[in-house]
Amino acid sequence: MAIVGASGSGKSTLLSIIAGLDTPSKGAVLLAGVDLFTLNEDERAALRAQKLGFVFQSFQLLANLTALENVMLPLELDGRKDARKLAAEMLGRVGLSQRLNAYPKVLSGGEQQRVALARAFVVKPAVLLADEPTGSLDFATGETIMALMFELNRELGTTLVLVTHDPSIAARCDRRITLEAGRIL
């Protein structure tokens, strides 16, 4: 599903509400049949860790961790003993098997976004939230990233909810929601 609308229309806020990071003024947000706002913050964080993946325009990679360590992090937080193996496999899947030990500062924007994709998909989330995942990339790199995101989406059966200004990306989604001033049109 694509969420589209002008800057300031509430797209990123909607993603934050879906993730349980921001509180809605009214209504409920159900994730895996659970109302997020009946949970305390620790319970919401635990549910997010189990069910959600995130991809941000700014990548949100930890500068002091290698590509491999960035992808391992959510697995390690979940107590997975096979974190290194799974992270290396997913980085290979996104074409970065030769960059496992590279730190974010030496990776190109496209490589950083592929690390972010690998980190999001490695936990096999039920839902992946992507906020302008190609916004800071050149056109060709953005196309490569979107093709990879849709391919992983299909392979893993993950529900993909993405915010985009790009009509061609929105057109590739099964459903589009347009926001204007915080309201769905």
PDB file of C-alpha atoms in Angstrom:
ATOM      1  CA  MET A   1       0.000   0.000   0.000  1.00  0.00           C
ATOM      2  CA  ALA A   2       1.250   3.467  -0.850  1.00  0.00           C
ATOM      3  CA  ILE A   3       0.450   6.526   1.222  1.00  0.00           C
ATOM      4  CA  VAL A   4       0.707   9.655  -0.888  1.00  0.00           C
ATOM      5  CA  GLY A   5       0.075  13.341  -0.352  1.00  0.00           C
ATOM      6  CA  ALA A   6       1.749  16.718  -0.252  1.00  0.00           C
ATOM      7  CA  SER A   7       4.480  17.531   2.244  1.00  0.00           C
ATOM      8  CA  GLY A   8       2.939  18.125   5.650  1.00  0.00           C
ATOM      9  CA  SER A   9      -0.210  16.126   4.890  1.00  0.00           C
ATOM     10  CA  GLY A  10       0.456  13.619   7.690  1.00  0.00           C
ATOM     11  CA  LYS A  11       2.029  10.684   5.828  1.00  0.00           C
ATOM     12  CA  SER A  12       4.967  10.159   8.167  1.00  0.00           C
ATOM     13  CA  THR A  13       2.755  10.805  11.197  1.00  0.00           C
ATOM     14  CA  LEU A  14       0.407   8.070   9.981  1.00  0.00           C
ATOM     15  CA  LEU A  15       3.338   5.651   9.731  1.00  0.00           C
ATOM     16  CA  SER A  16       4.381   6.578  13.271  1.00  0.00           C
ATOM     17  CA  ILE A  17       0.850   5.927  14.515  1.00  0.00           C
ATOM     18  CA  ILE A  18       0.704   2.579  12.695  1.00  0.00           C
ATOM     19  CA  ALA A  19       3.980   1.670  14.421  1.00  0.00           C
ATOM     20  CA  GLY A  20       2.697   2.736  17.819  1.00  0.00           C
ATOM     21  CA  LEU A  21       5.334   5.443  18.121  1.00  0.00           C
ATOM     22  CA  ASP A  22       2.816   8.314  18.085  1.00  0.00           C
ATOM     23  CA  THR A  23      -0.562   8.166  19.798  1.00  0.00           C
ATOM     24  CA  PRO A  24      -3.685   8.782  17.698  1.00  0.00           C
ATOM     25  CA  SER A  25      -6.138  11.439  18.878  1.00  0.00           C
ATOM     26  CA  LYS A  26      -8.910   8.854  18.561  1.00  0.00           C
ATOM     27  CA  GLY A  27      -9.500   5.333  17.283  1.00  0.00           C
ATOM     28  CA  ALA A  28      -7.487   2.158  17.603  1.00  0.00           C
ATOM     29  CA  VAL A  29      -4.486   0.651  15.847  1.00  0.00           C
ATOM     30  CA  LEU A  30      -4.586  -3.126  15.581  1.00  0.00           C
ATOM     31  CA  LEU A  31      -1.403  -5.029  14.858  1.00  0.00           C
ATOM     32  CA  ALA A  32      -1.756  -8.804  14.726  1.00  0.00           C
ATOM     33  CA  GLY A  33      -5.158  -8.386  16.371  1.00  0.00           C
ATOM     34  CA  VAL A  34      -3.770  -6.390  19.300  1.00  0.00           C
ATOM     35  CA  ASP A  35      -4.713  -2.743  19.963  1.00  0.00           C
ATOM     36  CA  LEU A  36      -1.304  -1.127  20.302  1.00  0.00           C
ATOM     37  CA  PHE A  37      -2.547   1.538  22.665  1.00  0.00           C
ATOM     38  CA  THR A  38      -3.866  -0.901  25.236  1.00  0.00           C
ATOM     39  CA  LEU A  39      -0.217  -1.912  25.737  1.00  0.00           C
ATOM     40  CA  ASN A  40       2.417  -0.071  27.735  1.00  0.00           C
ATOM     41  CA  GLU A  41       5.506   1.235  25.906  1.00  0.00           C
ATOM     42  CA  ASP A  42       7.603  -1.867  26.674  1.00  0.00           C
ATOM     43  CA  GLU A  43       4.854  -4.165  25.383  1.00  0.00           C
ATOM     44  CA  ARG A  44       4.460  -2.023  22.233  1.00  0.00           C
ATOM     45  CA  ALA A  45       8.218  -2.158  21.673  1.00  0.00           C
ATOM     46  CA  ALA A  46       8.191  -5.948  22.033  1.00  0.00           C
ATOM     47  CA  LEU A  47       5.303  -6.279  19.553  1.00  0.00           C
ATOM     48  CA  ARG A  48       7.074  -3.934  17.118  1.00  0.00           C
ATOM     49  CA  ALA A  49      10.227  -6.038  17.365  1.00  0.00           C
ATOM     50  CA  GLN A  50       8.253  -9.185  16.530  1.00  0.00           C
ATOM     51  CA  LYS A  51       5.952  -7.855  13.814  1.00  0.00           C
ATOM     52  CA  LEU A  52       7.344  -4.674  12.226  1.00  0.00           C
ATOM     53  CA  GLY A  53      10.246  -3.715  10.024  1.00  0.00           C
ATOM     54  CA  PHE A  54      11.225  -0.123   9.250  1.00  0.00           C
ATOM     55  CA  VAL A  55      13.014   1.493   6.323  1.00  0.00           C
ATOM     56  CA  PHE A  56      13.655   5.218   6.563  1.00  0.00           C
ATOM     57  CA  GLN A  57      14.801   7.771   4.006  1.00  0.00           C
ATOM     58  CA  SER A  58      17.777   8.584   6.239  1.00  0.00           C
ATOM     59  CA  PHE A  59      18.708   4.876   6.593  1.00  0.00           C
ATOM     60  CA  GLN A  60      19.093   5.055  10.418  1.00  0.00           C
ATOM     61  CA  LEU A  61      22.206   2.878  10.433  1.00  0.00           C
ATOM     62  CA  LEU A  62      24.422   2.897  13.511  1.00  0.00           C
ATOM     63  CA  ALA A  63      27.716   4.493  12.442  1.00  0.00           C
ATOM     64  CA  ASN A  64      29.862   2.467  14.855  1.00  0.00           C
ATOM     65  CA  LEU A  65      28.550  -0.872  13.534  1.00  0.00           C
ATOM     66  CA  THR A  66      29.515  -2.607  10.291  1.00  0.00           C
ATOM     67  CA  ALA A  67      26.895  -3.494   7.693  1.00  0.00           C
ATOM     68  CA  LEU A  68      26.804  -7.030   9.118  1.00  0.00           C
ATOM     69  CA  GLU A  69      26.456  -5.791  12.699  1.00  0.00           C
ATOM     70  CA  ASN A  70      23.668  -3.362  11.721  1.00  0.00           C
ATOM     71  CA  VAL A  71      21.689  -6.235  10.185  1.00  0.00           C
ATOM     72  CA  MET A  72      22.474  -8.574  13.078  1.00  0.00           C
ATOM     73  CA  LEU A  73      21.209  -6.094  15.676  1.00  0.00           C
ATOM     74  CA  PRO A  74      17.446  -6.833  15.561  1.00  0.00           C
ATOM     75  CA  LEU A  75      18.176 -10.565  15.538  1.00  0.00           C
ATOM     76  CA  GLU A  76      20.488 -10.286  18.529  1.00  0.00           C
ATOM     77  CA  LEU A  77      17.919  -8.207  20.400  1.00  0.00           C
ATOM     78  CA  ASP A  78      15.514 -11.086  19.774  1.00  0.00           C
ATOM     79  CA  GLY A  79      18.043 -13.556  21.216  1.00  0.00           C
ATOM     80  CA  ARG A  80      18.707 -15.348  17.919  1.00  0.00           C
ATOM     81  CA  LYS A  81      21.830 -17.512  18.069  1.00  0.00           C
ATOM     82  CA  ASP A  82      22.038 -17.605  14.255  1.00  0.00           C
ATOM     83  CA  ALA A  83      22.091 -13.802  13.881  1.00  0.00           C
ATOM     84  CA  ARG A  84      25.451 -13.652  12.075  1.00  0.00           C
ATOM     85  CA  LYS A  85      24.484 -16.332   9.548  1.00  0.00           C
ATOM     86  CA  LEU A  86      21.044 -14.854   8.825  1.00  0.00           C
ATOM     87  CA  ALA A  87      22.417 -11.315   8.538  1.00  0.00           C
ATOM     88  CA  ALA A  88      25.174 -12.413   6.145  1.00  0.00           C
ATOM     89  CA  GLU A  89      22.634 -14.310   4.021  1.00  0.00           C
ATOM     90  CA  MET A  90      20.299 -11.304   3.826  1.00  0.00           C
ATOM     91  CA  LEU A  91      23.159  -8.952   2.951  1.00  0.00           C
ATOM     92  CA  GLY A  92      24.077 -11.395   0.188  1.00  0.00           C
ATOM     93  CA  ARG A  93      20.465 -11.325  -0.950  1.00  0.00           C
ATOM     94  CA  VAL A  94      20.639  -7.535  -1.358  1.00  0.00           C
ATOM     95  CA  GLY A  95      23.968  -7.753  -3.198  1.00  0.00           C
ATOM     96  CA  LEU A  96      26.290  -6.742  -0.380  1.00  0.00           C
ATOM     97  CA  SER A  97      28.116  -9.957   0.480  1.00  0.00           C
ATOM     98  CA  GLN A  98      31.425  -8.201  -0.294  1.00  0.00           C
ATOM     99  CA  ARG A  99      30.628  -5.275   2.054  1.00  0.00           C
ATOM    100  CA  LEU A 100      29.821  -7.118   5.318  1.00  0.00           C
ATOM    101  CA  ASN A 101      32.606  -5.402   7.263  1.00  0.00           C
ATOM    102  CA  ALA A 102      32.136  -1.930   5.813  1.00  0.00           C
ATOM    103  CA  TYR A 103      30.976   0.883   8.078  1.00  0.00           C
ATOM    104  CA  PRO A 104      28.133   3.154   6.925  1.00  0.00           C
ATOM    105  CA  LYS A 105      30.468   6.123   6.314  1.00  0.00           C
ATOM    106  CA  VAL A 106      32.237   4.245   3.490  1.00  0.00           C
ATOM    107  CA  LEU A 107      29.045   2.915   1.881  1.00  0.00           C
ATOM    108  CA  SER A 108      27.257   4.761  -0.907  1.00  0.00           C
ATOM    109  CA  GLY A 109      23.682   5.945  -0.341  1.00  0.00           C
ATOM    110  CA  GLY A 110      22.353   2.984  -2.311  1.00  0.00           C
ATOM    111  CA  GLU A 111      24.479   0.550  -0.317  1.00  0.00           C
ATOM    112  CA  GLN A 112      23.306   2.107   2.960  1.00  0.00           C
ATOM    113  CA  GLN A 113      19.693   1.763   1.857  1.00  0.00           C
ATOM    114  CA  ARG A 114      20.303  -1.900   0.957  1.00  0.00           C
ATOM    115  CA  VAL A 115      21.738  -2.471   4.443  1.00  0.00           C
ATOM    116  CA  ALA A 116      18.607  -0.819   5.866  1.00  0.00           C
ATOM    117  CA  LEU A 117      16.432  -3.107   3.703  1.00  0.00           C
ATOM    118  CA  ALA A 118      18.374  -6.167   4.829  1.00  0.00           C
ATOM    119  CA  ARG A 119      17.993  -5.118   8.471  1.00  0.00           C
ATOM    120  CA  ALA A 120      14.250  -4.600   8.026  1.00  0.00           C
ATOM    121  CA  PHE A 121      13.589  -7.849   6.165  1.00  0.00           C
ATOM    122  CA  VAL A 122      15.975 -10.138   8.104  1.00  0.00           C
ATOM    123  CA  VAL A 123      13.447 -10.526  10.935  1.00  0.00           C
ATOM    124  CA  LYS A 124      10.750 -11.497   8.402  1.00  0.00           C
ATOM    125  CA  PRO A 125       8.277  -8.909   9.671  1.00  0.00           C
ATOM    126  CA  ALA A 126       4.554  -9.223   9.144  1.00  0.00           C
ATOM    127  CA  VAL A 127       4.496  -5.528   8.191  1.00  0.00           C
ATOM    128  CA  LEU A 128       7.238  -3.359   6.714  1.00  0.00           C
ATOM    129  CA  LEU A 129       6.852   0.408   7.026  1.00  0.00           C
ATOM    130  CA  ALA A 130       8.912   2.459   4.585  1.00  0.00           C
ATOM    131  CA  ASP A 131       9.079   6.249   4.787  1.00  0.00           C
ATOM    132  CA  GLU A 132      10.312   7.723   1.484  1.00  0.00           C
ATOM    133  CA  PRO A 133      12.784   4.843   1.015  1.00  0.00           C
ATOM    134  CA  THR A 134      14.210   6.338  -2.199  1.00  0.00           C
ATOM    135  CA  GLY A 135      13.912  10.018  -1.310  1.00  0.00           C
ATOM    136  CA  SER A 136      17.639  10.615  -0.868  1.00  0.00           C
ATOM    137  CA  LEU A 137      18.777   8.424  -3.763  1.00  0.00           C
ATOM    138  CA  ASP A 138      19.380   9.145  -7.428  1.00  0.00           C
ATOM    139  CA  PHE A 139      16.782   7.819  -9.879  1.00  0.00           C
ATOM    140  CA  ALA A 140      18.657   4.675 -11.004  1.00  0.00           C
ATOM    141  CA  THR A 141      19.617   3.664  -7.461  1.00  0.00           C
ATOM    142  CA  GLY A 142      16.073   4.381  -6.287  1.00  0.00           C
ATOM    143  CA  GLU A 143      14.681   2.097  -8.988  1.00  0.00           C
ATOM    144  CA  THR A 144      17.061  -0.683  -7.935  1.00  0.00           C
ATOM    145  CA  ILE A 145      16.070  -0.281  -4.270  1.00  0.00           C
ATOM    146  CA  MET A 146      12.331  -0.324  -5.073  1.00  0.00           C
ATOM    147  CA  ALA A 147      12.662  -3.412  -7.279  1.00  0.00           C
ATOM    148  CA  LEU A 148      14.506  -5.159  -4.457  1.00  0.00           C
ATOM    149  CA  MET A 149      11.939  -4.026  -1.864  1.00  0.00           C
ATOM    150  CA  PHE A 150       9.004  -5.319  -3.934  1.00  0.00           C
ATOM    151  CA  GLU A 151      10.844  -8.578  -4.662  1.00  0.00           C
ATOM    152  CA  LEU A 152      11.539  -9.224  -0.959  1.00  0.00           C
ATOM    153  CA  ASN A 153       7.959  -8.161  -0.181  1.00  0.00           C
ATOM    154  CA  ARG A 154       6.605 -10.865  -2.510  1.00  0.00           C
ATOM    155  CA  GLU A 155       9.079 -13.537  -1.417  1.00  0.00           C
ATOM    156  CA  LEU A 156       8.507 -13.098   2.312  1.00  0.00           C
ATOM    157  CA  GLY A 157       4.792 -12.291   2.148  1.00  0.00           C
ATOM    158  CA  THR A 158       5.324  -9.112   4.133  1.00  0.00           C
ATOM    159  CA  THR A 159       2.661  -6.407   4.088  1.00  0.00           C
ATOM    160  CA  LEU A 160       4.374  -3.311   2.705  1.00  0.00           C
ATOM    161  CA  VAL A 161       3.155   0.164   3.663  1.00  0.00           C
ATOM    162  CA  LEU A 162       5.198   2.916   2.087  1.00  0.00           C
ATOM    163  CA  VAL A 163       5.110   6.680   2.020  1.00  0.00           C
ATOM    164  CA  THR A 164       6.139   8.173  -1.295  1.00  0.00           C
ATOM    165  CA  HIS A 165       5.904  11.337  -3.364  1.00  0.00           C
ATOM    166  CA  ASP A 166       6.725   9.341  -6.497  1.00  0.00           C
ATOM    167  CA  PRO A 167       3.587   8.513  -8.514  1.00  0.00           C
ATOM    168  CA  SER A 168       5.373   5.713 -10.385  1.00  0.00           C
ATOM    169  CA  ILE A 169       6.224   3.961  -7.114  1.00  0.00           C
ATOM    170  CA  ALA A 170       2.684   4.446  -5.804  1.00  0.00           C
ATOM    171  CA  ALA A 171       1.294   3.003  -9.044  1.00  0.00           C
ATOM    172  CA  ARG A 172       3.236  -0.234  -8.419  1.00  0.00           C
ATOM    173  CA  CYS A 173       1.337  -0.801  -5.168  1.00  0.00           C
ATOM    174  CA  ASP A 174      -1.951  -2.713  -4.974  1.00  0.00           C
ATOM    175  CA  ARG A 175      -3.590   0.089  -3.010  1.00  0.00           C
ATOM    176  CA  ARG A 176      -3.052   3.833  -2.667  1.00  0.00           C
ATOM    177  CA  ILE A 177      -4.252   6.147   0.082  1.00  0.00           C
ATOM    178  CA  THR A 178      -4.057   9.899  -0.426  1.00  0.00           C
ATOM    179  CA  LEU A 179      -3.766  12.171   2.596  1.00  0.00           C
ATOM    180  CA  GLU A 180      -4.591  15.841   2.709  1.00  0.00           C
ATOM    181  CA  ALA A 181      -4.244  17.852   5.926  1.00  0.00           C
ATOM    182  CA  GLY A 182      -4.291  14.652   8.009  1.00  0.00           C
ATOM    183  CA  ARG A 183      -7.398  13.231   6.377  1.00  0.00           C
ATOM    184  CA  ILE A 184      -7.772  10.339   3.959  1.00  0.00           C
ATOM    185  CA  LEU A 185      -9.310  11.458   0.670  1.00  0.00           C
TER     186      LEU A 185
END
